[in-house]
CSV table of C-alpha atoms in Angstrom, one decimal:
chain,number,residue,atom,x,y,z
A,1,MET,CA,11.7,-42.0,-6.3
A,2,GLU,CA,13.2,-39.3,-8.5
A,3,SER,CA,16.7,-39.5,-9.8
A,4,GLN,CA,19.1,-36.6,-9.1
A,5,GLU,CA,18.9,-35.5,-12.8
A,6,GLN,CA,15.1,-35.2,-12.6
A,7,HIS,CA,15.4,-33.3,-9.3
A,8,ASP,CA,17.9,-30.8,-10.8
A,9,GLN,CA,15.7,-30.2,-13.9
A,10,LYS,CA,12.8,-29.0,-12.0
A,11,GLU,CA,12.4,-25.2,-11.9
A,12,PRO,CA,12.7,-23.6,-8.5
A,13,PHE,CA,9.5,-22.5,-6.8
A,14,ASP,CA,9.0,-18.8,-7.1
A,15,MET,CA,8.7,-17.3,-3.6
A,16,GLY,CA,7.0,-14.2,-5.1
A,17,ILE,CA,4.0,-16.2,-6.0
A,18,VAL,CA,3.9,-17.6,-2.4
A,19,ALA,CA,4.0,-14.1,-1.0
A,20,TYR,CA,1.2,-13.0,-3.3
A,21,PHE,CA,-0.9,-16.0,-2.4
A,22,VAL,CA,-0.3,-15.2,1.3
A,23,ARG,CA,-1.5,-11.6,0.8
A,24,ILE,CA,-4.6,-12.9,-0.9
A,25,MET,CA,-5.4,-15.4,1.9
A,26,ARG,CA,-4.8,-12.7,4.6
A,27,THR,CA,-7.2,-10.3,2.8
A,28,LEU,CA,-9.9,-13.0,2.5
A,29,PHE,CA,-9.5,-14.3,6.0
A,30,ILE,CA,-9.5,-10.9,7.7
A,31,GLY,CA,-12.5,-9.9,5.5
A,32,PHE,CA,-14.5,-13.0,6.4
A,33,PHE,CA,-13.6,-12.7,10.1
A,34,TRP,CA,-14.7,-9.0,10.1
A,35,GLY,CA,-18.0,-10.0,8.4
A,36,ILE,CA,-18.6,-12.8,10.9
A,37,ILE,CA,-18.1,-10.5,13.8
A,38,ASN,CA,-20.5,-7.9,12.3
A,39,VAL,CA,-23.2,-10.6,11.5
A,40,PHE,CA,-22.9,-11.9,15.1
A,41,LEU,CA,-23.3,-8.5,16.6
A,42,GLY,CA,-25.9,-7.2,14.2
A,43,LEU,CA,-28.1,-10.2,13.5
A,44,TYR,CA,-27.5,-12.8,16.2
A,45,LEU,CA,-27.5,-10.3,19.1
A,46,GLY,CA,-30.0,-8.0,17.4
A,47,PHE,CA,-27.9,-4.8,17.6
A,48,GLY,CA,-28.6,-4.0,13.9
A,49,ILE,CA,-32.3,-4.9,13.8
A,50,PRO,CA,-34.6,-1.8,14.6
A,51,GLU,CA,-37.4,-3.9,16.0
A,52,GLU,CA,-35.2,-5.8,18.4
A,53,SER,CA,-32.7,-3.1,19.5
A,54,THR,CA,-32.7,0.1,21.4
A,55,GLN,CA,-31.5,3.4,19.9
A,56,GLY,CA,-28.2,3.3,21.8
A,57,ARG,CA,-27.4,-0.2,20.8
A,58,MET,CA,-28.0,0.6,17.1
A,59,ILE,CA,-25.8,3.7,17.4
A,60,PHE,CA,-23.1,1.5,18.9
A,61,PHE,CA,-23.4,-1.1,16.3
A,62,TYR,CA,-23.5,1.1,13.2
A,63,SER,CA,-20.7,3.3,14.6
A,64,TRP,CA,-18.6,0.1,15.2
A,65,PHE,CA,-19.5,-1.1,11.7
A,66,VAL,CA,-18.4,2.1,9.9
A,67,ILE,CA,-15.2,2.5,12.0
A,68,SER,CA,-14.2,-1.2,11.7
A,69,LEU,CA,-14.9,-1.0,7.9
A,70,GLY,CA,-12.6,2.0,7.6
A,71,GLY,CA,-10.0,0.1,9.6
A,72,TYR,CA,-10.3,-3.0,7.4
A,73,LEU,CA,-10.1,-1.0,4.2
A,74,TYR,CA,-7.0,0.9,5.5
A,75,LEU,CA,-5.4,-2.4,6.4
A,76,VAL,CA,-6.1,-3.9,3.0
A,77,PHE,CA,-4.8,-0.7,1.3
A,78,ARG,CA,-1.6,-0.8,3.3
A,79,MET,CA,-1.1,-4.5,2.6
A,80,TRP,CA,-1.6,-4.1,-1.2
A,81,ARG,CA,0.0,-0.8,-2.0
A,82,LYS,CA,3.6,-1.9,-1.5
A,83,LYS,CA,5.2,-3.5,-4.6
A,84,LYS,CA,7.5,-5.9,-2.8
A,85,PRO,CA,10.6,-6.8,-4.7
A,86,VAL,CA,10.8,-10.5,-5.6
A,87,GLN,CA,14.0,-12.0,-4.2
A,88,ASP,CA,15.4,-14.7,-6.4
A,89,ASN,CA,17.3,-17.2,-4.2
A,90,TYR,CA,18.2,-19.4,-7.1
A,91,LYS,CA,20.6,-17.2,-9.1
């Protein structure tokens, strides 16, 4: 086990790095989740394949795809545009 001196000598963990990592993980998770939903609707259910789908289902799928892509990009833009100040709890 560490002595008290070794524990005191360690630099404190920067919470700004943690917040940055959390934003990266949220962006990736939401993007993968969005992609999985669209692959399921378009390929598995056949909404995006012209040979397997009707015109109405294709209009629904591609409308959903464009609207949800716009929503995802807006969400990512809002998440990343703010420069959050780093709060240093160790001073």
